[in-house]
Amino acid sequence: MLVRMLSMSDPDDVRRLYALAYAQKLRVTGRYVFFRGLIEVSNVCARNCLYCGIRAGNGRAARYTMSDEDILAAADTAFRSHFGSIVLQGGERSDAAFVDWIERLVTSIKAKYGTGLGITLSLGEQTPETYDRWKRAGAHRYLIRIESSDPDLFARIHPAGQSYDNRVACIDYLSASGWQTGSGVMIGLPGQTVGNLADDLLFFRDHNLDMIGMGPYIPHPDTPLTQACPDVRPDFHLAIRMVAAARLLLKDVNIAATTALQTLVPDGREQALLAGANVIMPNLGDPQYKRKYSLYEGKPDLNDGLDNCLNSLCSSIRAIGEIPSQDVYGDPVHFATRTAGR
Ligand code: SAH
């Protein structure tokens, strides 16, 4: 069934699929779209994922780390824009200075805004102790994509020594220790089949995830994966069918309309909202940082002013009949359901 949905090509079938997924989304969160202000705190990374433009081994990436002041200013923009939530995302480091820094940032943001801003972290694989510290500091959601739930495909896109089992262990630890936990995959990886993608969806269900963020794999020129497989063409429509299939299978989770979709098609995120996604993550970074946080080629929004972007994003959300929600955390219903009575 999932494979059939993911392989659909008849336009009427595809329209029906999106309509069913959208109706399911309406039943869960109505017409509301939840916002998270995305702050890409640093592109310094200790990892070497073969697909990623900010991998440690990419000597051509100009590295930056945002100052505390700039991060707090971005959090303030999110608050003043009524987003209700922010995401601190970055390259992966696990040294003591980094762990302390994130803890301090979360503590300061919480001290300032309290329940006015929910904090999501997306900072890769860490020890349980680190996750616990960041949670005590006040973060409550964590995003960590499995990238592919197929251990062989995972091994092909990561260097030796980067363990599939540890990634899964991180996801399961986060989920069991009270975090709202999100994961996801890249769609259209070299060698990935529609069967793999169907299994990814079952992985999300079996690991009881609360939030899903998926996007097309977009080659970055300075990565080993692009050098080995230069001819991959991102498949936007397959990515939207994945969103719809995820909504139909997982029902009450939050699903992000990701930036990578917008990179391929200007209204890609709106199309995802109409196929079952309910979260949007506008980038709050200064253009000087955004340019350097180059995971893949062609990231959008690099030149337009933030206010223009937000205004036009809100208008385009209203134009498709959706409502930008304001000043709420926008927690996934699934989290409330799975933790009820615990
Ligand atoms: N360091 C954090 C955050 C990573 S960046 C972590 O490891 O979890 C966020 C996501 O960008 C990654 O999880 C990956 O799925 C995506 N990404 C990286 N390179 C990409 C590419 N070439 N095309 C599409 N998505 C990519």
Short mmCIF file of C-alpha atoms and ligand atoms in Angstrom, two decimals:
data_model
loop_
_atom_site.label_atom_id
_atom_site.label_comp_id
_atom_site.label_asym_id
_atom_site.label_seq_id
_atom_site.Cartn_x
_atom_site.Cartn_y
_atom_site.Cartn_z
CA MET A 1 0.00 0.00 0.00
CA LEU A 2 2.75 2.48 0.97
CA VAL A 3 4.79 1.48 -2.08
CA ARG A 4 1.72 2.05 -4.23
CA MET A 5 1.19 5.54 -2.80
CA LEU A 6 4.83 6.43 -3.26
CA SER A 7 4.86 5.20 -6.87
CA MET A 8 1.65 6.92 -8.00
CA SER A 9 1.90 8.85 -11.23
CA ASP A 10 -1.68 9.24 -12.50
CA PRO A 11 -2.57 12.90 -11.74
CA ASP A 12 -6.07 12.01 -10.48
CA ASP A 13 -4.68 9.37 -8.12
CA VAL A 14 -2.06 11.80 -6.85
CA ARG A 15 -4.68 14.51 -6.28
CA ARG A 16 -6.81 12.06 -4.32
CA LEU A 17 -3.80 11.04 -2.24
CA TYR A 18 -3.03 14.65 -1.32
CA ALA A 19 -6.68 15.39 -0.55
CA LEU A 20 -6.90 12.40 1.81
CA ALA A 21 -3.69 13.40 3.56
CA TYR A 22 -4.84 17.01 3.86
CA ALA A 23 -8.18 15.88 5.33
CA GLN A 24 -6.27 13.84 7.91
CA LYS A 25 -4.16 16.88 8.79
CA LEU A 26 -7.34 18.96 9.22
CA ARG A 27 -8.67 16.38 11.66
CA VAL A 28 -5.50 16.65 13.77
CA THR A 29 -4.57 20.34 13.82
CA GLY A 30 -7.17 22.10 11.71
CA ARG A 31 -5.99 24.69 9.23
CA TYR A 32 -3.19 25.90 11.46
CA VAL A 33 0.44 25.97 10.42
CA PHE A 34 2.94 25.95 13.29
CA PHE A 35 6.04 28.11 12.96
CA ARG A 36 9.54 27.43 14.26
CA GLY A 37 12.24 30.04 13.80
CA LEU A 38 15.30 28.18 12.55
CA ILE A 39 18.63 29.44 13.91
CA GLU A 40 21.66 27.76 12.33
CA VAL A 41 24.04 28.39 15.23
CA SER A 42 27.25 27.05 13.66
CA ASN A 43 28.47 25.08 10.67
CA VAL A 44 31.50 23.72 12.51
CA CYS A 45 31.10 19.95 12.41
CA ALA A 46 33.12 16.99 13.65
CA ARG A 47 31.32 14.52 11.37
CA ASN A 48 31.96 13.49 7.82
CA CYS A 49 28.56 12.52 6.38
CA LEU A 50 29.27 11.87 2.70
CA TYR A 51 26.34 13.97 1.40
CA CYS A 52 26.65 17.07 3.55
CA GLY A 53 28.27 20.35 2.50
CA ILE A 54 29.38 21.24 6.05
CA ARG A 55 31.14 17.91 6.68
CA ALA A 56 34.42 18.26 8.57
CA GLY A 57 36.44 17.17 5.52
CA ASN A 58 35.09 19.91 3.26
CA GLY A 59 38.00 22.37 3.34
CA ARG A 60 36.10 24.70 1.02
CA ALA A 61 33.37 25.43 3.58
CA ALA A 62 33.92 28.80 5.31
CA ARG A 63 33.23 28.10 8.96
CA TYR A 64 31.28 30.30 11.36
CA THR A 65 29.81 30.16 14.82
CA MET A 66 27.14 32.72 15.68
CA SER A 67 27.80 34.96 18.66
CA ASP A 68 25.50 34.56 21.68
CA GLU A 69 24.28 38.06 20.99
CA ASP A 70 23.24 37.21 17.42
CA ILE A 71 21.53 34.00 18.55
CA LEU A 72 19.59 35.83 21.26
CA ALA A 73 18.63 38.51 18.74
CA ALA A 74 17.31 35.81 16.38
CA ALA A 75 15.34 34.25 19.26
CA ASP A 76 13.90 37.69 19.97
CA THR A 77 12.84 38.02 16.32
CA ALA A 78 11.05 34.68 16.61
CA PHE A 79 9.31 35.85 19.77
CA ARG A 80 8.30 39.19 18.29
CA SER A 81 7.10 37.46 15.12
CA HIS A 82 4.79 35.31 17.33
CA PHE A 83 6.40 32.05 16.23
CA GLY A 84 6.11 30.46 19.68
CA SER A 85 9.06 28.13 19.01
CA ILE A 86 12.62 28.13 17.77
CA VAL A 87 15.05 25.47 16.55
CA LEU A 88 18.76 25.66 17.30
CA GLN A 89 20.44 23.61 14.60
CA GLY A 90 24.07 23.15 13.75
CA GLY A 91 26.97 20.97 12.87
CA GLU A 92 27.73 18.29 15.39
CA ARG A 93 30.24 18.74 18.18
CA SER A 94 30.32 16.99 21.51
CA ASP A 95 33.26 18.65 23.26
CA ALA A 96 32.64 20.08 26.73
CA ALA A 97 32.81 23.70 25.55
CA PHE A 98 30.06 23.06 22.98
CA VAL A 99 27.80 21.19 25.40
CA ASP A 100 28.21 24.00 27.96
CA TRP A 101 27.56 26.66 25.33
CA ILE A 102 24.27 25.10 24.20
CA GLU A 103 23.20 24.62 27.81
CA ARG A 104 23.91 28.28 28.52
CA LEU A 105 22.03 29.45 25.43
CA VAL A 106 18.95 27.36 26.23
CA THR A 107 19.02 28.58 29.84
CA SER A 108 19.24 32.24 28.77
CA ILE A 109 16.47 31.96 26.20
CA LYS A 110 14.19 30.21 28.69
CA ALA A 111 15.01 32.77 31.41
CA LYS A 112 13.97 35.53 29.05
CA TYR A 113 10.87 34.09 27.38
CA GLY A 114 9.67 31.25 29.63
CA THR A 115 6.75 29.53 27.98
CA GLY A 116 6.75 32.20 25.28
CA LEU A 117 9.25 30.23 23.20
CA GLY A 118 9.57 26.47 22.91
CA ILE A 119 13.07 25.25 22.11
CA THR A 120 13.91 22.46 19.70
CA LEU A 121 17.49 21.28 19.30
CA SER A 122 18.97 19.65 16.20
CA LEU A 123 22.60 19.04 17.09
CA GLY A 124 23.20 15.42 16.24
CA GLU A 125 24.35 12.46 18.29
CA GLN A 126 25.18 13.19 21.92
CA THR A 127 25.48 11.18 25.11
CA PRO A 128 22.42 10.60 27.30
CA GLU A 129 24.02 12.89 29.90
CA THR A 130 24.24 15.72 27.37
CA TYR A 131 20.65 15.23 26.24
CA ASP A 132 19.59 15.25 29.90
CA ARG A 133 21.47 18.48 30.62
CA TRP A 134 19.98 20.25 27.61
CA LYS A 135 16.55 19.08 28.63
CA ARG A 136 16.97 20.30 32.21
CA ALA A 137 18.06 23.65 30.77
CA GLY A 138 14.62 23.91 29.15
CA ALA A 139 14.70 22.47 25.61
CA HIS A 140 11.83 20.10 24.94
CA ARG A 141 12.09 18.87 21.35
CA TYR A 142 14.92 17.19 19.47
CA LEU A 143 15.30 16.52 15.76
CA ILE A 144 17.68 13.83 14.62
CA ARG A 145 17.13 12.31 11.22
CA ILE A 146 17.92 8.66 10.68
CA GLU A 147 18.73 9.80 7.09
CA SER A 148 17.86 6.28 5.85
CA SER A 149 16.39 3.50 7.98
CA ASP A 150 18.09 0.91 5.79
CA PRO A 151 21.36 -0.01 7.54
CA ASP A 152 23.13 -0.75 4.23
CA LEU A 153 22.10 2.51 2.60
CA PHE A 154 22.95 4.35 5.83
CA ALA A 155 26.43 2.79 5.70
CA ARG A 156 26.89 3.82 2.05
CA ILE A 157 26.22 7.51 2.80
CA HIS A 158 28.25 7.74 6.01
CA PRO A 159 31.95 7.14 6.62
CA ALA A 160 33.10 3.96 8.32
CA GLY A 161 32.73 4.31 12.05
CA GLN A 162 29.52 6.33 11.96
CA SER A 163 27.14 3.83 13.43
CA TYR A 164 23.55 3.23 12.42
CA ASP A 165 22.88 1.54 15.74
CA ASN A 166 24.07 4.55 17.70
CA ARG A 167 21.85 6.88 15.69
CA VAL A 168 18.85 4.65 16.45
CA ALA A 169 19.89 4.46 20.11
CA CYS A 170 19.92 8.29 20.28
CA ILE A 171 16.43 8.48 18.79
CA ASP A 172 15.09 5.87 21.21
CA TYR A 173 16.78 7.47 24.22
CA LEU A 174 15.35 10.90 23.41
CA SER A 175 11.89 9.49 22.95
CA ALA A 176 12.02 7.46 26.18
CA SER A 177 13.42 10.33 28.23
CA GLY A 178 10.57 12.73 27.62
CA TRP A 179 11.69 14.69 24.57
CA GLN A 180 9.28 15.34 21.75
CA THR A 181 11.32 13.47 19.20
CA GLY A 182 11.58 14.07 15.48
CA SER A 183 13.35 12.20 12.75
CA GLY A 184 13.33 11.91 9.02
CA VAL A 185 15.15 10.86 5.90
CA MET A 186 16.50 12.26 2.69
CA ILE A 187 14.43 11.28 -0.32
CA GLY A 188 16.06 10.32 -3.62
CA LEU A 189 19.43 9.19 -2.31
CA PRO A 190 21.56 7.29 -4.82
CA GLY A 191 20.54 3.63 -4.73
CA GLN A 192 17.43 4.28 -2.62
CA THR A 193 14.29 2.42 -3.71
CA VAL A 194 10.63 3.18 -3.13
CA GLY A 195 10.65 0.08 -0.92
CA ASN A 196 13.34 1.73 1.24
CA LEU A 197 11.15 4.81 1.61
CA ALA A 198 8.13 2.72 2.60
CA ASP A 199 10.33 1.07 5.22
CA ASP A 200 11.41 4.53 6.43
CA LEU A 201 7.76 5.34 7.12
CA LEU A 202 7.35 2.08 9.04
CA PHE A 203 10.51 2.96 11.00
CA PHE A 204 8.91 6.28 12.04
CA ARG A 205 5.82 4.40 13.21
CA ASP A 206 7.74 1.66 15.00
CA HIS A 207 9.94 4.15 16.86
CA ASN A 208 6.85 6.08 17.88
CA LEU A 209 8.18 9.40 16.58
CA ASP A 210 6.32 12.64 17.25
CA MET A 211 7.70 14.77 14.43
CA ILE A 212 8.85 14.12 10.89
CA GLY A 213 11.11 16.26 8.72
CA MET A 214 11.99 14.90 5.30
CA GLY A 215 13.32 16.48 2.19
CA PRO A 216 14.77 15.64 -1.18
CA TYR A 217 18.45 14.79 -1.31
CA ILE A 218 20.12 17.67 -3.18
CA PRO A 219 23.73 17.07 -4.27
CA HIS A 220 26.38 19.43 -2.92
CA PRO A 221 29.36 19.78 -5.30
CA ASP A 222 32.06 19.49 -2.62
CA THR A 223 30.99 16.14 -1.19
CA PRO A 224 32.14 12.57 -1.85
CA LEU A 225 28.58 11.41 -2.56
CA THR A 226 28.16 13.93 -5.36
CA GLN A 227 31.57 13.09 -6.73
CA ALA A 228 30.67 9.37 -6.77
CA CYS A 229 27.12 9.86 -8.10
CA PRO A 230 27.05 13.16 -10.00
CA ASP A 231 23.87 12.50 -11.96
CA VAL A 232 21.24 12.31 -9.24
CA ARG A 233 18.16 14.39 -10.08
CA PRO A 234 16.10 15.40 -7.03
CA ASP A 235 12.49 14.19 -7.31
CA PHE A 236 10.24 16.88 -5.82
CA HIS A 237 6.98 14.99 -6.40
CA LEU A 238 8.26 11.85 -4.73
CA ALA A 239 9.10 13.98 -1.69
CA ILE A 240 5.56 15.38 -1.57
CA ARG A 241 4.09 11.89 -1.92
CA MET A 242 6.26 10.89 1.08
CA VAL A 243 4.73 13.74 3.11
CA ALA A 244 1.23 12.59 2.17
CA ALA A 245 1.97 8.93 2.91
CA ALA A 246 3.53 9.90 6.26
CA ARG A 247 0.41 11.85 7.22
CA LEU A 248 -1.87 8.95 6.30
CA LEU A 249 0.20 6.35 8.12
CA LEU A 250 1.24 8.33 11.21
CA LYS A 251 -1.88 10.50 11.52
CA ASP A 252 -1.26 12.77 14.56
CA VAL A 253 2.45 13.67 14.22
CA ASN A 254 3.84 17.07 13.23
CA ILE A 255 5.28 17.05 9.71
CA ALA A 256 7.55 19.81 8.46
CA ALA A 257 7.36 21.43 5.06
CA THR A 258 11.14 21.62 4.72
CA THR A 259 13.43 24.17 3.12
CA ALA A 260 14.85 21.58 0.72
CA LEU A 261 11.40 21.37 -0.91
CA GLN A 262 11.41 25.13 -1.45
CA THR A 263 14.88 24.88 -2.93
CA LEU A 264 13.53 22.73 -5.76
CA VAL A 265 10.20 24.48 -6.33
CA PRO A 266 9.46 28.05 -5.13
CA ASP A 267 6.10 27.09 -3.61
CA GLY A 268 7.32 23.65 -2.55
CA ARG A 269 6.55 24.23 1.11
CA GLU A 270 2.98 25.34 0.38
CA GLN A 271 2.49 22.23 -1.76
CA ALA A 272 3.68 20.13 1.17
CA LEU A 273 1.20 21.89 3.49
CA LEU A 274 -1.58 20.91 1.12
CA ALA A 275 -0.38 17.31 1.16
CA GLY A 276 -0.42 16.94 4.95
CA ALA A 277 2.49 18.90 6.42
CA ASN A 278 1.66 21.33 9.27
CA VAL A 279 4.95 22.93 10.33
CA ILE A 280 7.13 25.53 8.66
CA MET A 281 10.60 26.58 9.76
CA PRO A 282 11.58 30.01 8.45
CA ASN A 283 15.28 30.67 8.66
CA LEU A 284 16.07 33.54 11.03
CA GLY A 285 19.79 33.71 10.41
CA ASP A 286 21.58 36.66 8.99
CA PRO A 287 22.32 36.17 5.24
CA GLN A 288 26.07 36.08 5.96
CA TYR A 289 25.49 32.91 8.03
CA LYS A 290 22.84 31.38 5.80
CA ARG A 291 25.21 31.42 2.86
CA LYS A 292 27.77 29.48 4.84
CA TYR A 293 25.31 26.94 6.27
CA SER A 294 25.44 25.25 2.93
CA LEU A 295 24.23 21.68 3.36
CA TYR A 296 23.32 21.41 -0.32
CA GLU A 297 23.29 23.59 -3.39
CA GLY A 298 20.85 26.42 -4.04
CA LYS A 299 19.34 27.15 -0.62
CA PRO A 300 16.69 29.86 -1.08
CA ASP A 301 15.99 33.07 0.85
CA LEU A 302 19.59 34.16 0.78
CA ASN A 303 19.09 37.70 -0.40
CA ASP A 304 15.61 38.81 0.45
CA GLY A 305 15.15 40.69 3.74
CA LEU A 306 13.67 38.68 6.61
CA ASP A 307 10.55 40.80 6.97
CA ASN A 308 9.81 40.46 3.26
CA CYS A 309 10.23 36.72 3.48
CA LEU A 310 7.96 36.40 6.50
CA ASN A 311 5.28 38.63 5.03
CA SER A 312 5.25 36.81 1.75
CA LEU A 313 5.32 33.44 3.53
CA CYS A 314 2.30 34.39 5.66
CA SER A 315 0.44 35.66 2.59
CA SER A 316 1.13 32.52 0.64
CA ILE A 317 -0.01 30.41 3.59
CA ARG A 318 -3.27 32.38 3.77
CA ALA A 319 -3.63 32.15 -0.01
CA ILE A 320 -3.87 28.36 0.20
CA GLY A 321 -6.53 28.64 2.94
CA GLU A 322 -4.23 27.90 5.88
CA ILE A 323 -3.72 30.03 9.00
CA PRO A 324 -0.29 30.92 10.42
CA SER A 325 -0.69 30.07 14.11
CA GLN A 326 0.67 32.56 16.61
CA ASP A 327 2.28 32.37 20.04
CA VAL A 328 1.78 28.66 20.58
CA TYR A 329 4.36 25.90 21.03
CA GLY A 330 2.55 23.81 18.45
CA ASP A 331 3.33 20.53 20.18
CA PRO A 332 2.60 17.33 18.26
CA VAL A 333 -0.68 15.70 19.29
CA HIS A 334 1.11 12.37 19.05
CA PHE A 335 3.36 13.24 21.99
CA ALA A 336 0.37 13.95 24.22
CA THR A 337 -1.24 10.70 23.14
CA ARG A 338 1.77 8.49 23.63
CA THR A 339 2.67 9.95 27.01
CA ALA A 340 -0.88 10.14 28.41
CA GLY A 341 -1.16 8.34 31.73
CA ARG A 342 2.58 7.88 32.12
N1 SAH B 1 24.17 18.06 12.70
C1 SAH B 1 22.77 17.84 12.89
C2 SAH B 1 21.93 18.63 11.92
C3 SAH B 1 22.24 18.29 10.51
S1 SAH B 1 21.72 19.36 9.22
C4 SAH B 1 22.52 16.35 12.82
O1 SAH B 1 23.43 15.60 12.52
O2 SAH B 1 21.41 15.90 13.11
C5 SAH B 1 20.05 18.84 9.02
C6 SAH B 1 19.75 17.87 7.90
O3 SAH B 1 20.14 18.35 6.64
C7 SAH B 1 20.44 16.53 7.96
O4 SAH B 1 19.87 15.70 8.94
C8 SAH B 1 20.26 16.00 6.55
O5 SAH B 1 19.11 15.18 6.44
C9 SAH B 1 20.04 17.28 5.72
N2 SAH B 1 21.04 17.35 4.63
C10 SAH B 1 22.37 17.36 4.72
N3 SAH B 1 22.94 17.33 3.49
C11 SAH B 1 21.93 17.30 2.60
C12 SAH B 1 21.84 17.25 1.17
N4 SAH B 1 22.93 17.21 0.42
N5 SAH B 1 20.60 17.25 0.60
C13 SAH B 1 19.50 17.30 1.35
N6 SAH B 1 19.50 17.33 2.69
C14 SAH B 1 20.70 17.33 3.32
#
